[in-house]
Amino acid sequence: METRGSRRSLLLPVAALLVLAALAGALTLAARGRAERPSAARPTPSGPAPVDLAARVDGFTADFAPGGPYTAPDAAQRRAVADGVLGALDGQAEQAGRALARAGYRLTEFTEAATGRRVAEIADGPAADGRGWGRVYLDLSARPAWSVQVPHPVSDARTEALGVELFRAAPGGVLVLAGAHRRAGADGSSDVAHRSDTVFAAVVEALTGRGLPGIQVHGFDEGSLPGQDAVVSAGAGQAGPAAESTAAGLGRAGYTVCRAWREKCGQLEGTTNVEGRVAAGAGVPWLHVELGNGLRTEPDRRAAVAGVLADTARGWAARP
């Protein structure tokens, strides 16, 4: 005999089956609706990939060698590149581009991979490549406040790498990079630290005219100044707080430093440097830093030097 309890026990599984069937139908309709609607496109990364500035500079300098290509610029070409740099410094990209085009240069921007900062590159266009005039990189993330100058890439081994590391380490920097080995041109014409008729000199003079202090990095063979790891000098100018603090910082990092304003430092004092003379004439702080081979070529020691120089640059950037 069927009881009320047994009827309930039979109804429960039936109800469960009906609920499951209803859910299955709803899911089928939903899936069909999604299939009929156009699917939203998956988001894709916008813009070009970040650029590793160290790799970019290494690629640019890879073929630098004595006797390599170098063509001396004329006065109008030097002025055009300097004007373009100043336009970029002022955030006037269109104006800068027009000036640069007169010298076969162009302005491009990218995100620098290591820092995430926006950087402007001023460089030869494809049709003008191989003249050896150099490049300029500007940190667009902060007010321009200082420059690092690399006049002898490859010749003074790995100063180009030090320049990049310093540029990355402090905001508001401008990296000015020579475009040829110092012995590429005839009669020393590509030695931009000792020639005023170069794009490098014109750009640094323009930056100095805006009051931007500068650090120019060089290298020497330790045998030419035994017992010293580095030489710090103000070139033709008077040593000030930046020279003192830079020398002290290198000393704290464990390096022996010759201070050119206190002692003789051989032929490494930078007194004939043309960019230093311009800075001295304008009363703008400028440092000439000579570094022994190990401080440039050994990554850990180079990073330590970059950190000391970055402290100096940050001090300049903090000025009102």
Coordinates of C-alpha atoms in Angstrom, one line a residue:
M1 CA 0.0 0.0 0.0
E2 CA 1.4 3.4 -1.0
T3 CA 1.8 5.8 1.9
R4 CA 2.1 9.6 1.9
G5 CA 5.8 9.4 2.8
S6 CA 6.6 7.1 -0.1
R7 CA 4.8 9.5 -2.5
R8 CA 7.0 12.3 -1.3
S9 CA 10.1 10.2 -1.7
L10 CA 9.2 9.6 -5.3
L11 CA 8.4 13.2 -6.0
L12 CA 11.7 14.6 -4.8
P13 CA 13.9 13.0 -7.5
V14 CA 11.4 14.0 -10.2
A15 CA 11.5 17.7 -9.0
A16 CA 15.2 17.7 -9.0
L17 CA 15.3 16.3 -12.5
L18 CA 12.9 19.1 -13.6
V19 CA 15.1 21.8 -12.1
L20 CA 18.2 20.4 -13.7
A21 CA 16.5 20.3 -17.1
A22 CA 15.4 23.9 -16.7
L23 CA 18.9 25.0 -15.8
A24 CA 20.3 23.1 -18.8
G25 CA 17.9 24.9 -21.1
A26 CA 18.8 28.3 -19.7
L27 CA 22.5 27.6 -20.2
T28 CA 21.9 26.5 -23.7
L29 CA 20.0 29.6 -24.6
A30 CA 22.7 31.8 -23.0
A31 CA 25.4 30.0 -24.9
R32 CA 23.5 30.4 -28.2
G33 CA 23.0 34.1 -27.5
R34 CA 26.7 34.6 -26.9
A35 CA 27.5 32.8 -30.1
E36 CA 25.1 35.0 -32.1
R37 CA 26.5 38.2 -30.7
P38 CA 29.8 39.5 -32.1
S39 CA 32.5 38.8 -29.5
A40 CA 34.5 41.8 -28.1
A41 CA 38.0 41.9 -29.3
R42 CA 40.7 41.0 -26.8
P43 CA 42.6 43.9 -25.5
T44 CA 46.1 44.2 -27.1
P45 CA 49.0 46.2 -25.8
S46 CA 48.9 49.7 -27.3
G47 CA 51.9 51.4 -28.8
P48 CA 55.4 50.1 -29.5
A49 CA 57.4 48.0 -27.1
P50 CA 59.7 49.8 -24.6
V51 CA 63.3 50.4 -25.7
D52 CA 66.3 49.3 -23.8
L53 CA 68.5 52.4 -24.1
A54 CA 71.7 50.5 -23.1
A55 CA 71.2 48.0 -26.0
R56 CA 70.3 50.9 -28.3
V57 CA 73.5 52.8 -27.5
D58 CA 75.6 49.7 -27.7
G59 CA 74.2 49.0 -31.2
F60 CA 74.9 52.5 -32.2
T61 CA 78.6 52.5 -31.0
A62 CA 79.4 48.9 -32.0
D63 CA 81.3 49.8 -35.2
F64 CA 83.2 52.9 -33.8
A65 CA 86.9 52.5 -34.7
P66 CA 89.9 54.6 -35.5
G67 CA 89.7 55.6 -39.1
G68 CA 85.9 55.0 -39.2
P69 CA 83.5 57.3 -41.0
Y70 CA 83.4 61.0 -40.0
T71 CA 82.3 64.0 -42.0
A72 CA 82.8 67.4 -40.4
P73 CA 79.6 69.4 -40.2
D74 CA 79.3 73.0 -41.3
A75 CA 78.2 75.9 -39.1
A76 CA 74.5 75.8 -40.4
Q77 CA 74.3 72.0 -39.7
R78 CA 75.7 72.4 -36.2
R79 CA 73.3 75.2 -35.5
A80 CA 70.3 73.2 -36.8
V81 CA 70.9 70.3 -34.5
A82 CA 71.5 72.6 -31.5
D83 CA 68.3 74.5 -32.3
G84 CA 66.4 71.2 -32.5
V85 CA 67.7 70.0 -29.1
L86 CA 66.6 73.3 -27.6
G87 CA 63.2 73.0 -29.2
A88 CA 62.8 69.5 -27.8
L89 CA 64.0 70.8 -24.4
D90 CA 61.1 73.3 -24.5
G91 CA 58.5 70.7 -25.5
Q92 CA 58.2 72.1 -29.0
A93 CA 58.4 68.9 -30.9
E94 CA 57.1 70.3 -34.2
Q95 CA 59.5 73.2 -34.1
A96 CA 62.4 70.9 -33.1
G97 CA 61.6 68.5 -36.0
R98 CA 61.8 71.3 -38.5
A99 CA 65.1 72.5 -37.2
L100 CA 66.6 69.0 -37.1
A101 CA 65.4 68.2 -40.6
R102 CA 67.7 70.9 -41.9
A103 CA 70.6 68.8 -40.8
G104 CA 69.2 65.4 -41.8
Y105 CA 68.3 64.6 -38.2
R106 CA 64.9 63.5 -36.7
L107 CA 63.2 63.4 -33.4
T108 CA 61.5 60.3 -32.1
E109 CA 60.1 59.3 -28.7
F110 CA 59.9 56.0 -26.9
T111 CA 59.4 54.5 -23.4
E112 CA 62.7 53.5 -21.9
A113 CA 62.5 49.9 -20.7
A114 CA 64.6 50.1 -17.5
T115 CA 62.9 53.2 -16.1
G116 CA 59.5 53.5 -17.7
R117 CA 60.2 57.1 -18.6
R118 CA 59.5 58.8 -21.9
V119 CA 62.7 59.6 -23.7
A120 CA 63.3 61.7 -26.8
E121 CA 66.0 60.6 -29.2
I122 CA 67.7 63.1 -31.6
A123 CA 69.6 61.2 -34.2
D124 CA 70.6 61.0 -37.9
G125 CA 67.8 60.0 -40.2
P126 CA 68.4 56.9 -42.4
A127 CA 69.6 59.0 -45.4
A128 CA 72.2 60.8 -43.3
D129 CA 73.6 57.8 -41.3
G130 CA 77.3 57.4 -41.1
R131 CA 78.4 61.0 -40.7
G132 CA 79.6 60.5 -37.1
W133 CA 77.8 63.5 -35.5
G134 CA 76.3 61.7 -32.6
R135 CA 73.0 61.5 -30.7
V136 CA 71.2 63.2 -27.9
Y137 CA 68.7 61.6 -25.5
L138 CA 66.3 63.7 -23.3
D139 CA 64.4 62.6 -20.3
L140 CA 60.9 63.9 -20.9
S141 CA 59.6 62.8 -17.5
A142 CA 61.1 65.7 -15.6
R143 CA 62.3 69.3 -16.0
P144 CA 65.6 69.3 -17.8
A145 CA 68.2 70.1 -15.2
W146 CA 71.7 68.6 -16.1
S147 CA 73.6 66.7 -18.8
V148 CA 76.0 63.8 -19.1
Q149 CA 78.4 64.2 -21.9
V150 CA 80.3 61.2 -23.5
P151 CA 82.8 62.6 -25.9
H152 CA 84.9 59.4 -26.4
P153 CA 82.6 56.4 -26.6
V154 CA 84.5 53.1 -27.3
S155 CA 87.8 54.9 -27.3
D156 CA 87.4 55.5 -23.5
A157 CA 86.0 52.0 -23.1
R158 CA 82.4 51.7 -21.7
T159 CA 82.0 55.4 -21.0
E160 CA 79.0 55.1 -23.2
A161 CA 77.6 52.5 -20.8
L162 CA 78.3 54.7 -17.8
G163 CA 76.5 57.6 -19.6
V164 CA 73.4 55.5 -20.0
E165 CA 73.5 54.3 -16.4
L166 CA 73.8 57.8 -15.1
F167 CA 71.1 59.1 -17.4
R168 CA 68.8 56.4 -16.0
A169 CA 69.7 57.0 -12.4
A170 CA 68.7 60.7 -12.0
P171 CA 65.7 62.5 -13.5
G172 CA 65.9 65.5 -15.8
G173 CA 69.0 64.4 -17.7
V174 CA 70.2 65.0 -21.2
L175 CA 72.7 62.4 -22.6
V176 CA 75.0 63.9 -25.3
L177 CA 76.8 61.1 -27.1
A178 CA 79.6 61.6 -29.7
G179 CA 79.0 59.8 -33.0
A180 CA 82.4 58.5 -33.9
H181 CA 85.7 57.2 -32.4
R182 CA 87.9 60.1 -31.3
R183 CA 90.5 59.0 -33.9
A184 CA 88.0 58.5 -36.8
G185 CA 88.4 61.9 -38.4
A186 CA 91.6 63.3 -40.0
D187 CA 93.7 65.7 -37.9
G188 CA 91.7 65.1 -34.8
S189 CA 88.5 66.5 -36.3
S190 CA 86.3 63.9 -34.5
D191 CA 87.8 64.5 -31.0
V192 CA 84.8 66.4 -29.8
A193 CA 86.3 67.3 -26.4
H194 CA 89.0 69.3 -28.1
R195 CA 87.2 70.7 -31.2
S196 CA 84.6 73.5 -31.2
D197 CA 83.4 72.8 -34.8
T198 CA 81.4 69.6 -34.0
V199 CA 77.7 68.9 -33.4
F200 CA 78.6 67.6 -29.9
A201 CA 80.2 70.9 -29.0
A202 CA 77.3 72.9 -30.4
V203 CA 74.7 70.9 -28.5
V204 CA 76.6 71.2 -25.2
E205 CA 77.1 74.9 -25.7
A206 CA 73.4 75.3 -26.3
L207 CA 72.6 73.4 -23.1
T208 CA 75.2 75.4 -21.2
G209 CA 73.5 78.6 -22.5
R210 CA 70.3 77.3 -20.8
G211 CA 72.2 77.0 -17.5
L212 CA 72.3 73.2 -17.4
P213 CA 75.3 71.9 -15.5
G214 CA 77.2 69.0 -17.0
I215 CA 79.3 65.9 -16.2
Q216 CA 81.7 64.8 -18.9
V217 CA 83.0 61.3 -18.4
H218 CA 86.4 60.1 -19.7
G219 CA 88.7 57.1 -19.2
F220 CA 92.4 56.7 -18.6
D221 CA 94.9 53.9 -18.3
E222 CA 95.8 53.5 -14.6
G223 CA 99.5 53.3 -15.6
S224 CA 99.4 57.0 -16.6
L225 CA 98.6 58.0 -13.1
P226 CA 99.7 55.3 -10.7
G227 CA 97.9 55.0 -7.4
Q228 CA 94.8 56.8 -8.6
D229 CA 91.4 55.4 -9.6
A230 CA 89.8 58.6 -10.7
V231 CA 90.4 62.3 -11.3
V232 CA 87.8 64.9 -10.6
S233 CA 88.2 68.4 -12.1
A234 CA 86.2 71.5 -13.0
G235 CA 88.2 71.8 -16.2
A236 CA 89.0 75.5 -16.8
G237 CA 86.6 76.6 -14.2
Q238 CA 86.7 76.9 -10.4
A239 CA 85.9 73.8 -8.4
G240 CA 82.7 74.2 -6.4
P241 CA 80.4 72.1 -4.1
A242 CA 79.6 69.6 -6.9
A243 CA 83.3 68.8 -7.5
E244 CA 83.9 68.4 -3.8
S245 CA 80.9 66.2 -3.2
T246 CA 81.6 64.1 -6.2
A247 CA 85.2 63.4 -5.2
A248 CA 84.1 62.7 -1.6
G249 CA 81.4 60.3 -2.9
L250 CA 83.9 58.4 -5.0
G251 CA 86.2 58.2 -2.0
R252 CA 83.5 56.8 0.2
A253 CA 82.8 54.2 -2.5
G254 CA 86.4 53.0 -1.9
Y255 CA 88.2 54.7 -4.8
T256 CA 91.4 56.8 -4.7
V257 CA 90.6 60.2 -6.2
C258 CA 93.0 62.9 -7.4
R259 CA 91.4 66.3 -6.9
A260 CA 92.7 68.6 -9.6
W261 CA 92.0 71.8 -7.6
R262 CA 94.3 70.6 -4.8
E263 CA 97.0 68.5 -6.5
K264 CA 98.7 67.7 -9.8
C265 CA 96.8 65.0 -11.7
G266 CA 99.1 64.6 -14.8
Q267 CA 97.5 65.4 -18.1
L268 CA 94.0 64.4 -16.9
E269 CA 92.7 67.7 -15.5
G270 CA 90.6 68.7 -18.5
T271 CA 91.8 72.3 -18.6
T272 CA 91.9 72.4 -22.4
N273 CA 88.4 70.8 -22.8
V274 CA 86.3 73.0 -25.1
E275 CA 83.0 72.2 -23.4
G276 CA 84.6 72.9 -20.0
R277 CA 85.8 76.3 -21.3
V278 CA 82.4 77.3 -22.4
A279 CA 80.9 76.3 -19.1
A280 CA 83.6 78.3 -17.2
G281 CA 82.9 81.3 -19.3
A282 CA 79.2 81.1 -18.6
G283 CA 79.7 80.4 -14.9
V284 CA 77.8 77.1 -15.1
P285 CA 78.9 74.1 -13.0
W286 CA 80.7 71.5 -15.0
L287 CA 82.8 68.4 -14.1
H288 CA 85.5 66.5 -15.9
V289 CA 85.6 63.0 -14.5
E290 CA 88.4 60.7 -15.5
L291 CA 88.0 57.0 -14.5
G292 CA 90.4 54.1 -14.5
N293 CA 89.7 51.1 -16.7
G294 CA 88.1 49.0 -14.0
L295 CA 85.7 51.7 -12.9
R296 CA 84.3 51.7 -16.4
T297 CA 84.5 48.1 -17.6
E298 CA 83.5 46.2 -14.5
P299 CA 79.7 46.3 -14.1
D300 CA 79.6 46.5 -10.3
R301 CA 82.2 49.2 -10.1
R302 CA 80.7 51.2 -13.0
A303 CA 77.3 51.0 -11.2
A304 CA 78.9 52.4 -8.0
V305 CA 80.4 55.3 -10.0
A306 CA 77.1 56.0 -11.7
G307 CA 75.4 56.1 -8.3
V308 CA 77.9 58.7 -7.0
L309 CA 77.5 60.8 -10.1
A310 CA 73.7 60.5 -9.9
D311 CA 73.8 62.0 -6.4
T312 CA 75.5 65.1 -7.9
A313 CA 73.0 65.2 -10.8
R314 CA 70.1 64.9 -8.3
G315 CA 71.5 67.8 -6.4
W316 CA 71.4 69.9 -9.5
A317 CA 67.9 68.7 -10.4
A318 CA 66.7 69.8 -7.0
R319 CA 67.6 73.4 -7.5
P320 CA 64.6 75.8 -7.9

